[in-house]
PDB file of C-alpha atoms in Angstrom:
ATOM      1  CA  UNK A   1      99.739  98.094 105.836  1.00  0.00           C
ATOM      2  CA  UNK A   2     101.072  96.354 108.871  1.00  0.00           C
ATOM      3  CA  UNK A   3     104.666  97.443 109.360  1.00  0.00           C
ATOM      4  CA  UNK A   4     104.419  99.785 106.368  1.00  0.00           C
ATOM      5  CA  UNK A   5     103.598 103.483 106.034  1.00  0.00           C
ATOM      6  CA  UNK A   6      99.994 104.576 105.655  1.00  0.00           C
ATOM      7  CA  UNK A   7     100.781 105.569 102.078  1.00  0.00           C
ATOM      8  CA  UNK A   8     102.903 103.596  99.631  1.00  0.00           C
ATOM      9  CA  UNK A   9     103.542 105.253  96.292  1.00  0.00           C
ATOM     10  CA  UNK A  10     105.651 104.440  93.268  1.00  0.00           C
ATOM     11  CA  UNK A  11     106.908 106.661  90.474  1.00  0.00           C
ATOM     12  CA  UNK A  12     104.668 106.363  87.432  1.00  0.00           C
ATOM     13  CA  UNK A  13     106.523 104.411  84.697  1.00  0.00           C
ATOM     14  CA  UNK A  14     107.567 106.626  81.762  1.00  0.00           C
ATOM     15  CA  UNK A  15     105.216 104.942  79.272  1.00  0.00           C
ATOM     16  CA  UNK A  16     102.229 105.699  81.534  1.00  0.00           C
ATOM     17  CA  UNK A  17     103.102 109.290  82.431  1.00  0.00           C
ATOM     18  CA  UNK A  18     101.004 110.883  79.662  1.00  0.00           C
ATOM     19  CA  UNK A  19      97.986 109.104  81.158  1.00  0.00           C
ATOM     20  CA  UNK A  20      98.566 108.733  84.923  1.00  0.00           C
ATOM     21  CA  UNK A  21      99.342 111.629  87.253  1.00  0.00           C
ATOM     22  CA  UNK A  22     100.124 109.528  90.319  1.00  0.00           C
ATOM     23  CA  UNK A  23      99.263 106.193  91.906  1.00  0.00           C
ATOM     24  CA  UNK A  24      99.300 105.190  95.543  1.00  0.00           C
ATOM     25  CA  UNK A  25      98.280 102.455  97.958  1.00  0.00           C
ATOM     26  CA  UNK A  26      96.808 103.573 101.272  1.00  0.00           C
ATOM     27  CA  UNK A  27      95.771 102.020 104.574  1.00  0.00           C
ATOM     28  CA  UNK A  28      94.359 104.615 106.951  1.00  0.00           C
ATOM     29  CA  UNK A  29      93.076 104.319 110.510  1.00  0.00           C
ATOM     30  CA  UNK A  30      90.883 107.408 110.783  1.00  0.00           C
ATOM     31  CA  UNK A  31      89.841 106.732 114.354  1.00  0.00           C
ATOM     32  CA  UNK A  32      86.077 106.984 113.956  1.00  0.00           C
ATOM     33  CA  UNK A  33      83.408 106.830 111.262  1.00  0.00           C
ATOM     34  CA  UNK A  34      83.097 109.954 109.174  1.00  0.00           C
ATOM     35  CA  UNK A  35      82.908 111.539 105.750  1.00  0.00           C
ATOM     36  CA  UNK A  36      85.887 112.416 103.567  1.00  0.00           C
ATOM     37  CA  UNK A  37      85.526 114.847 100.660  1.00  0.00           C
ATOM     38  CA  UNK A  38      86.660 114.051  97.159  1.00  0.00           C
ATOM     39  CA  UNK A  39      87.383 117.530  95.870  1.00  0.00           C
ATOM     40  CA  UNK A  40      87.026 118.802  92.296  1.00  0.00           C
ATOM     41  CA  UNK A  41      90.179 118.651  90.185  1.00  0.00           C
ATOM     42  CA  UNK A  42      91.313 118.663  86.562  1.00  0.00           C
ATOM     43  CA  UNK A  43      92.120 114.931  86.737  1.00  0.00           C
ATOM     44  CA  UNK A  44      89.912 111.856  86.701  1.00  0.00           C
ATOM     45  CA  UNK A  45      90.089 109.455  89.632  1.00  0.00           C
ATOM     46  CA  UNK A  46      90.136 105.673  89.882  1.00  0.00           C
ATOM     47  CA  UNK A  47      89.737 104.103  93.340  1.00  0.00           C
ATOM     48  CA  UNK A  48      89.849 100.390  94.130  1.00  0.00           C
ATOM     49  CA  UNK A  49      89.195  99.647  97.808  1.00  0.00           C
ATOM     50  CA  UNK A  50      90.782  96.624  99.451  1.00  0.00           C
ATOM     51  CA  UNK A  51      88.916  94.513 102.000  1.00  0.00           C
ATOM     52  CA  UNK A  52      85.659  96.444 101.718  1.00  0.00           C
ATOM     53  CA  UNK A  53      83.542  98.389  99.279  1.00  0.00           C
ATOM     54  CA  UNK A  54      83.762 102.169  99.149  1.00  0.00           C
ATOM     55  CA  UNK A  55      80.612 104.206  99.812  1.00  0.00           C
ATOM     56  CA  UNK A  56      80.500 107.347  97.675  1.00  0.00           C
ATOM     57  CA  UNK A  57      77.967 109.854  96.379  1.00  0.00           C
ATOM     58  CA  UNK A  58      77.862 113.470  95.257  1.00  0.00           C
ATOM     59  CA  UNK A  59      77.529 116.071  97.991  1.00  0.00           C
ATOM     60  CA  UNK A  60      73.917 117.200  98.348  1.00  0.00           C
ATOM     61  CA  UNK A  61      72.663 114.362  96.125  1.00  0.00           C
ATOM     62  CA  UNK A  62      71.819 111.476  98.486  1.00  0.00           C
ATOM     63  CA  UNK A  63      70.290 109.425  95.675  1.00  0.00           C
ATOM     64  CA  UNK A  64      73.768 109.025  94.148  1.00  0.00           C
ATOM     65  CA  UNK A  65      75.242 107.438  97.283  1.00  0.00           C
ATOM     66  CA  UNK A  66      76.042 103.739  96.919  1.00  0.00           C
ATOM     67  CA  UNK A  67      78.749 101.155  97.521  1.00  0.00           C
ATOM     68  CA  UNK A  68      81.352 100.400  94.864  1.00  0.00           C
ATOM     69  CA  UNK A  69      83.899  97.622  94.458  1.00  0.00           C
ATOM     70  CA  UNK A  70      85.902  99.894  92.134  1.00  0.00           C
ATOM     71  CA  UNK A  71      85.037 103.430  91.119  1.00  0.00           C
ATOM     72  CA  UNK A  72      85.997 105.788  88.305  1.00  0.00           C
ATOM     73  CA  UNK A  73      84.934 109.421  88.391  1.00  0.00           C
ATOM     74  CA  UNK A  74      85.282 112.110  85.760  1.00  0.00           C
ATOM     75  CA  UNK A  75      85.873 115.812  86.163  1.00  0.00           C
ATOM     76  CA  UNK A  76      83.285 117.429  88.407  1.00  0.00           C
ATOM     77  CA  UNK A  77      82.545 120.743  90.085  1.00  0.00           C
ATOM     78  CA  UNK A  78      80.616 119.170  92.982  1.00  0.00           C
ATOM     79  CA  UNK A  79      82.564 117.458  95.780  1.00  0.00           C
ATOM     80  CA  UNK A  80      82.079 113.760  96.329  1.00  0.00           C
ATOM     81  CA  UNK A  81      81.377 112.416  99.809  1.00  0.00           C
ATOM     82  CA  UNK A  82      83.186 109.243 100.862  1.00  0.00           C
ATOM     83  CA  UNK A  83      81.526 107.670 103.902  1.00  0.00           C
ATOM     84  CA  UNK A  84      83.794 105.432 105.968  1.00  0.00           C
ATOM     85  CA  UNK A  85      83.668 103.405 109.173  1.00  0.00           C
ATOM     86  CA  UNK A  86      86.950 104.764 110.505  1.00  0.00           C
ATOM     87  CA  UNK A  87      89.205 102.832 108.150  1.00  0.00           C
ATOM     88  CA  UNK A  88      90.048 103.234 104.486  1.00  0.00           C
ATOM     89  CA  UNK A  89      92.268 100.916 102.479  1.00  0.00           C
ATOM     90  CA  UNK A  90      92.907 100.537  98.759  1.00  0.00           C
ATOM     91  CA  UNK A  91      94.720 101.901  95.737  1.00  0.00           C
ATOM     92  CA  UNK A  92      94.003 105.187  94.019  1.00  0.00           C
ATOM     93  CA  UNK A  93      95.312 106.904  90.918  1.00  0.00           C
ATOM     94  CA  UNK A  94      94.677 110.097  89.024  1.00  0.00           C
ATOM     95  CA  UNK A  95      94.177 109.962  85.275  1.00  0.00           C
ATOM     96  CA  UNK A  96      94.792 112.701  82.761  1.00  0.00           C
ATOM     97  CA  UNK A  97      92.140 113.502  80.179  1.00  0.00           C
ATOM     98  CA  UNK A  98      94.096 111.398  77.683  1.00  0.00           C
ATOM     99  CA  UNK A  99      94.220 108.569  80.223  1.00  0.00           C
ATOM    100  CA  UNK A 100      90.443 108.195  80.183  1.00  0.00           C
ATOM    101  CA  UNK A 101      90.423 106.854  76.630  1.00  0.00           C
ATOM    102  CA  UNK A 102      93.868 105.235  76.703  1.00  0.00           C
ATOM    103  CA  UNK A 103      93.259 103.219  79.875  1.00  0.00           C
ATOM    104  CA  UNK A 104      89.491 103.067  80.463  1.00  0.00           C
ATOM    105  CA  UNK A 105      88.300 103.180  76.868  1.00  0.00           C
ATOM    106  CA  UNK A 106      86.043 106.141  77.677  1.00  0.00           C
ATOM    107  CA  UNK A 107      86.245 109.781  76.696  1.00  0.00           C
ATOM    108  CA  UNK A 108      86.775 112.161  79.589  1.00  0.00           C
ATOM    109  CA  UNK A 109      83.694 114.073  78.439  1.00  0.00           C
ATOM    110  CA  UNK A 110      81.488 110.983  78.819  1.00  0.00           C
ATOM    111  CA  UNK A 111      82.734 110.480  82.379  1.00  0.00           C
ATOM    112  CA  UNK A 112      82.344 114.117  83.469  1.00  0.00           C
ATOM    113  CA  UNK A 113      80.049 114.548  86.506  1.00  0.00           C
ATOM    114  CA  UNK A 114      79.697 110.750  86.686  1.00  0.00           C
ATOM    115  CA  UNK A 115      80.518 107.982  89.164  1.00  0.00           C
ATOM    116  CA  UNK A 116      81.031 104.741  87.227  1.00  0.00           C
ATOM    117  CA  UNK A 117      81.828 101.198  88.288  1.00  0.00           C
ATOM    118  CA  UNK A 118      85.118 100.059  86.774  1.00  0.00           C
ATOM    119  CA  UNK A 119      83.396  96.947  85.421  1.00  0.00           C
ATOM    120  CA  UNK A 120      81.079  99.167  83.369  1.00  0.00           C
ATOM    121  CA  UNK A 121      83.669 101.195  81.456  1.00  0.00           C
ATOM    122  CA  UNK A 122      84.182 100.226  77.817  1.00  0.00           C
ATOM    123  CA  UNK A 123      87.796  99.277  78.370  1.00  0.00           C
ATOM    124  CA  UNK A 124      86.829  96.575  80.873  1.00  0.00           C
ATOM    125  CA  UNK A 125      84.996  94.687  78.119  1.00  0.00           C
ATOM    126  CA  UNK A 126      88.109  94.417  75.965  1.00  0.00           C
ATOM    127  CA  UNK A 127      90.702  94.116  78.756  1.00  0.00           C
ATOM    128  CA  UNK A 128      89.873  91.191  81.088  1.00  0.00           C
ATOM    129  CA  UNK A 129      92.734  92.138  83.408  1.00  0.00           C
ATOM    130  CA  UNK A 130      91.080  95.518  83.966  1.00  0.00           C
ATOM    131  CA  UNK A 131      87.677  93.951  84.594  1.00  0.00           C
ATOM    132  CA  UNK A 132      89.161  91.581  87.174  1.00  0.00           C
ATOM    133  CA  UNK A 133      91.561  94.090  88.722  1.00  0.00           C
ATOM    134  CA  UNK A 134      89.702  94.374  92.073  1.00  0.00           C
ATOM    135  CA  UNK A 135      89.868  90.603  92.685  1.00  0.00           C
ATOM    136  CA  UNK A 136      93.533  90.465  91.674  1.00  0.00           C
ATOM    137  CA  UNK A 137      94.415  93.275  94.048  1.00  0.00           C
ATOM    138  CA  UNK A 138      92.496  91.625  96.888  1.00  0.00           C
ATOM    139  CA  UNK A 139      94.463  88.416  96.361  1.00  0.00           C
ATOM    140  CA  UNK A 140      97.912  90.017  96.226  1.00  0.00           C
ATOM    141  CA  UNK A 141     100.407  89.127  98.946  1.00  0.00           C
ATOM    142  CA  UNK A 142     101.622  92.671  99.660  1.00  0.00           C
ATOM    143  CA  UNK A 143     100.928  96.313  98.904  1.00  0.00           C
ATOM    144  CA  UNK A 144     104.022  96.513  96.726  1.00  0.00           C
ATOM    145  CA  UNK A 145     102.647  93.588  94.706  1.00  0.00           C
ATOM    146  CA  UNK A 146      99.336  95.413  94.341  1.00  0.00           C
ATOM    147  CA  UNK A 147     101.042  98.415  92.801  1.00  0.00           C
ATOM    148  CA  UNK A 148     102.937  96.145  90.404  1.00  0.00           C
ATOM    149  CA  UNK A 149      99.664  94.450  89.396  1.00  0.00           C
ATOM    150  CA  UNK A 150      98.093  97.859  88.871  1.00  0.00           C
ATOM    151  CA  UNK A 151     100.962  98.988  86.644  1.00  0.00           C
ATOM    152  CA  UNK A 152     100.900  95.815  84.549  1.00  0.00           C
ATOM    153  CA  UNK A 153      97.119  96.055  84.116  1.00  0.00           C
ATOM    154  CA  UNK A 154      97.323  99.674  83.023  1.00  0.00           C
ATOM    155  CA  UNK A 155     100.051  98.751  80.552  1.00  0.00           C
ATOM    156  CA  UNK A 156      97.860  96.017  79.060  1.00  0.00           C
ATOM    157  CA  UNK A 157      94.925  98.426  78.856  1.00  0.00           C
ATOM    158  CA  UNK A 158      97.125 100.951  77.070  1.00  0.00           C
ATOM    159  CA  UNK A 159      98.013  98.349  74.436  1.00  0.00           C
ATOM    160  CA  UNK A 160      94.427  97.157  73.904  1.00  0.00           C
ATOM    161  CA  UNK A 161      92.544 100.470  73.978  1.00  0.00           C
ATOM    162  CA  UNK A 162      92.497 103.134  71.286  1.00  0.00           C
ATOM    163  CA  UNK A 163      93.544 106.500  72.738  1.00  0.00           C
ATOM    164  CA  UNK A 164      91.755 109.542  71.374  1.00  0.00           C
ATOM    165  CA  UNK A 165      94.165 111.773  69.479  1.00  0.00           C
ATOM    166  CA  UNK A 166      93.789 115.313  70.747  1.00  0.00           C
ATOM    167  CA  UNK A 167      94.687 118.296  68.607  1.00  0.00           C
ATOM    168  CA  UNK A 168      97.682 120.219  69.994  1.00  0.00           C
ATOM    169  CA  UNK A 169      95.542 123.356  70.125  1.00  0.00           C
ATOM    170  CA  UNK A 170      93.191 121.661  72.604  1.00  0.00           C
ATOM    171  CA  UNK A 171      96.009 120.824  74.984  1.00  0.00           C
ATOM    172  CA  UNK A 172      97.301 124.363  74.660  1.00  0.00           C
ATOM    173  CA  UNK A 173      93.859 125.830  75.367  1.00  0.00           C
ATOM    174  CA  UNK A 174      93.430 123.678  78.476  1.00  0.00           C
ATOM    175  CA  UNK A 175      96.879 124.669  79.730  1.00  0.00           C
ATOM    176  CA  UNK A 176      96.108 128.363  79.217  1.00  0.00           C
ATOM    177  CA  UNK A 177      92.753 128.060  81.008  1.00  0.00           C
ATOM    178  CA  UNK A 178      94.477 126.225  83.852  1.00  0.00           C
ATOM    179  CA  UNK A 179      96.762 129.225  84.320  1.00  0.00           C
ATOM    180  CA  UNK A 180      93.685 131.403  84.847  1.00  0.00           C
ATOM    181  CA  UNK A 181      93.707 133.278  81.542  1.00  0.00           C
ATOM    182  CA  UNK A 182      90.271 134.655  80.637  1.00  0.00           C
ATOM    183  CA  UNK A 183      88.186 132.584  78.242  1.00  0.00           C
ATOM    184  CA  UNK A 184      88.190 135.259  75.538  1.00  0.00           C
ATOM    185  CA  UNK A 185      91.949 135.734  75.788  1.00  0.00           C
ATOM    186  CA  UNK A 186      92.436 131.965  75.660  1.00  0.00           C
ATOM    187  CA  UNK A 187      90.404 131.757  72.460  1.00  0.00           C
ATOM    188  CA  UNK A 188      92.489 134.550  70.951  1.00  0.00           C
ATOM    189  CA  UNK A 189      95.737 132.857  71.944  1.00  0.00           C
ATOM    190  CA  UNK A 190      94.870 129.581  70.202  1.00  0.00           C
ATOM    191  CA  UNK A 191      93.229 131.323  67.240  1.00  0.00           C
ATOM    192  CA  UNK A 192      89.654 130.150  67.848  1.00  0.00           C
ATOM    193  CA  UNK A 193      86.313 131.807  68.388  1.00  0.00           C
ATOM    194  CA  UNK A 194      84.869 131.569  71.908  1.00  0.00           C
ATOM    195  CA  UNK A 195      82.192 129.218  70.579  1.00  0.00           C
ATOM    196  CA  UNK A 196      84.731 126.869  68.998  1.00  0.00           C
ATOM    197  CA  UNK A 197      86.821 126.973  72.164  1.00  0.00           C
ATOM    198  CA  UNK A 198      83.759 125.925  74.158  1.00  0.00           C
ATOM    199  CA  UNK A 199      83.036 123.055  71.789  1.00  0.00           C
ATOM    200  CA  UNK A 200      86.600 121.764  71.938  1.00  0.00           C
ATOM    201  CA  UNK A 201      87.002 122.093  75.720  1.00  0.00           C
ATOM    202  CA  UNK A 202      83.681 120.337  76.369  1.00  0.00           C
ATOM    203  CA  UNK A 203      84.651 117.520  74.003  1.00  0.00           C
ATOM    204  CA  UNK A 204      87.994 117.093  75.770  1.00  0.00           C
ATOM    205  CA  UNK A 205      86.931 117.425  79.406  1.00  0.00           C
ATOM    206  CA  UNK A 206      83.149 117.453  79.689  1.00  0.00           C
ATOM    207  CA  UNK A 207      83.271 120.925  81.267  1.00  0.00           C
ATOM    208  CA  UNK A 208      82.632 124.331  79.735  1.00  0.00           C
ATOM    209  CA  UNK A 209      85.745 126.547  79.552  1.00  0.00           C
ATOM    210  CA  UNK A 210      84.687 128.769  82.460  1.00  0.00           C
ATOM    211  CA  UNK A 211      83.816 125.755  84.600  1.00  0.00           C
ATOM    212  CA  UNK A 212      87.127 124.062  83.757  1.00  0.00           C
ATOM    213  CA  UNK A 213      88.913 127.279  84.681  1.00  0.00           C
ATOM    214  CA  UNK A 214      87.080 127.486  88.033  1.00  0.00           C
ATOM    215  CA  UNK A 215      87.931 123.875  88.851  1.00  0.00           C
ATOM    216  CA  UNK A 216      91.592 124.490  87.980  1.00  0.00           C
ATOM    217  CA  UNK A 217      91.682 127.577  90.194  1.00  0.00           C
ATOM    218  CA  UNK A 218      90.030 125.669  93.025  1.00  0.00           C
ATOM    219  CA  UNK A 219      92.575 122.870  92.643  1.00  0.00           C
ATOM    220  CA  UNK A 220      95.485 125.307  92.858  1.00  0.00           C
ATOM    221  CA  UNK A 221      93.972 126.947  95.935  1.00  0.00           C
ATOM    222  CA  UNK A 222      93.446 123.621  97.658  1.00  0.00           C
ATOM    223  CA  UNK A 223      97.029 122.600  97.016  1.00  0.00           C
ATOM    224  CA  UNK A 224      98.301 125.886  98.394  1.00  0.00           C
ATOM    225  CA  UNK A 225      96.209 125.453 101.538  1.00  0.00           C
ATOM    226  CA  UNK A 226      97.374 121.854 101.853  1.00  0.00           C
ATOM    227  CA  UNK A 227     100.955 123.054 101.631  1.00  0.00           C
ATOM    228  CA  UNK A 228     100.215 125.595 104.356  1.00  0.00           C
ATOM    229  CA  UNK A 229      98.596 122.943 106.557  1.00  0.00           C
ATOM    230  CA  UNK A 230     101.681 120.771 106.285  1.00  0.00           C
ATOM    231  CA  UNK A 231     103.894 123.741 107.148  1.00  0.00           C
ATOM    232  CA  UNK A 232     101.629 124.774 110.028  1.00  0.00           C
ATOM    233  CA  UNK A 233     100.735 128.156 108.528  1.00  0.00           C
ATOM    234  CA  UNK A 234      97.108 127.175 107.825  1.00  0.00           C
ATOM    235  CA  UNK A 235      94.806 125.920 110.556  1.00  0.00           C
ATOM    236  CA  UNK A 236      93.371 122.450 110.055  1.00  0.00           C
ATOM    237  CA  UNK A 237      90.501 123.487 112.319  1.00  0.00           C
ATOM    238  CA  UNK A 238      89.491 126.038 109.672  1.00  0.00           C
ATOM    239  CA  UNK A 239      89.738 123.436 106.896  1.00  0.00           C
ATOM    240  CA  UNK A 240      89.159 120.130 108.736  1.00  0.00           C
ATOM    241  CA  UNK A 241      89.089 118.015 105.579  1.00  0.00           C
ATOM    242  CA  UNK A 242      92.678 118.895 104.645  1.00  0.00           C
ATOM    243  CA  UNK A 243      94.558 115.625 104.784  1.00  0.00           C
ATOM    244  CA  UNK A 244      98.080 114.512 103.934  1.00  0.00           C
ATOM    245  CA  UNK A 245      97.232 113.201 100.502  1.00  0.00           C
ATOM    246  CA  UNK A 246      99.863 111.829  98.111  1.00  0.00           C
ATOM    247  CA  UNK A 247      99.124 114.518  95.551  1.00  0.00           C
ATOM    248  CA  UNK A 248     101.998 116.723  94.341  1.00  0.00           C
ATOM    249  CA  UNK A 249     101.737 120.198  95.843  1.00  0.00           C
ATOM    250  CA  UNK A 250     102.629 123.177  93.672  1.00  0.00           C
ATOM    251  CA  UNK A 251     102.802 126.877  94.416  1.00  0.00           C
ATOM    252  CA  UNK A 252     100.592 129.308  92.560  1.00  0.00           C
ATOM    253  CA  UNK A 253      99.876 132.981  92.582  1.00  0.00           C
ATOM    254  CA  UNK A 254      96.594 134.725  93.209  1.00  0.00           C
ATOM    255  CA  UNK A 255      93.766 134.463  95.686  1.00  0.00           C
ATOM    256  CA  UNK A 256      93.525 131.320  97.779  1.00  0.00           C
ATOM    257  CA  UNK A 257      89.704 131.444  97.615  1.00  0.00           C
ATOM    258  CA  UNK A 258      89.377 130.087 101.137  1.00  0.00           C
ATOM    259  CA  UNK A 259      85.598 130.278 101.171  1.00  0.00           C
ATOM    260  CA  UNK A 260      85.351 128.065  98.091  1.00  0.00           C
ATOM    261  CA  UNK A 261      87.856 125.539  99.378  1.00  0.00           C
ATOM    262  CA  UNK A 262      86.128 125.461 102.769  1.00  0.00           C
ATOM    263  CA  UNK A 263      82.878 124.366 101.123  1.00  0.00           C
ATOM    264  CA  UNK A 264      84.590 122.050  98.644  1.00  0.00           C
ATOM    265  CA  UNK A 265      82.958 123.839  95.697  1.00  0.00           C
ATOM    266  CA  UNK A 266      84.687 125.992  93.061  1.00  0.00           C
TER     267      UNK A 266
END
């Protein structure tokens, strides 16, 4: 982004907020080739690189490493490895579980533990603007224009796709698990058996309740450490992959689980 900041973000429009956590354009000079970690979280990720393909695979699974012109990934407990030549440029957004079906035409459970080309998601078949989004972003005159194109494409996808209606109890169960409440206590709170809770959480996210809970705890810990790195109270030499990412940082209570965050695995 010549003459612009390394990150350019826009507030998510109100009609997209149930489906998109944040969206950002980035242009980063990282100085030298290396590997960046895509850490587990409770959100799905969509990345569209500009000017180059992005090389990504799951950590410890070299057979999954390949180049992508646009990449969607579901919830996962294994970190992704993003190999770069010293420069990264593109747009990235986080999607809620509801956003998977509303914008990509896929259930979050089908995308769990997967890396998928944007052209291969079901929504791309019925939304030409989504299928051709990488080319449109490449041809845009500015980064601000790219974010506008992204917003308009997501809006069109929202109109053309059929979002999956989720029972209120499922959203409540996920929220309770995210807070770290034990699986059994979560089932009691929503009035389900543990087995039914497991069925519903897997259908919504692709993860078992305990795994979803671990990922949520890991995500909170990472954000706390990121906050500390920005404030100077946490050493970046201890956690070298901590970067100034455009992800909202929230406080949380409890153990920071430094060992888990250091390895990138919940």
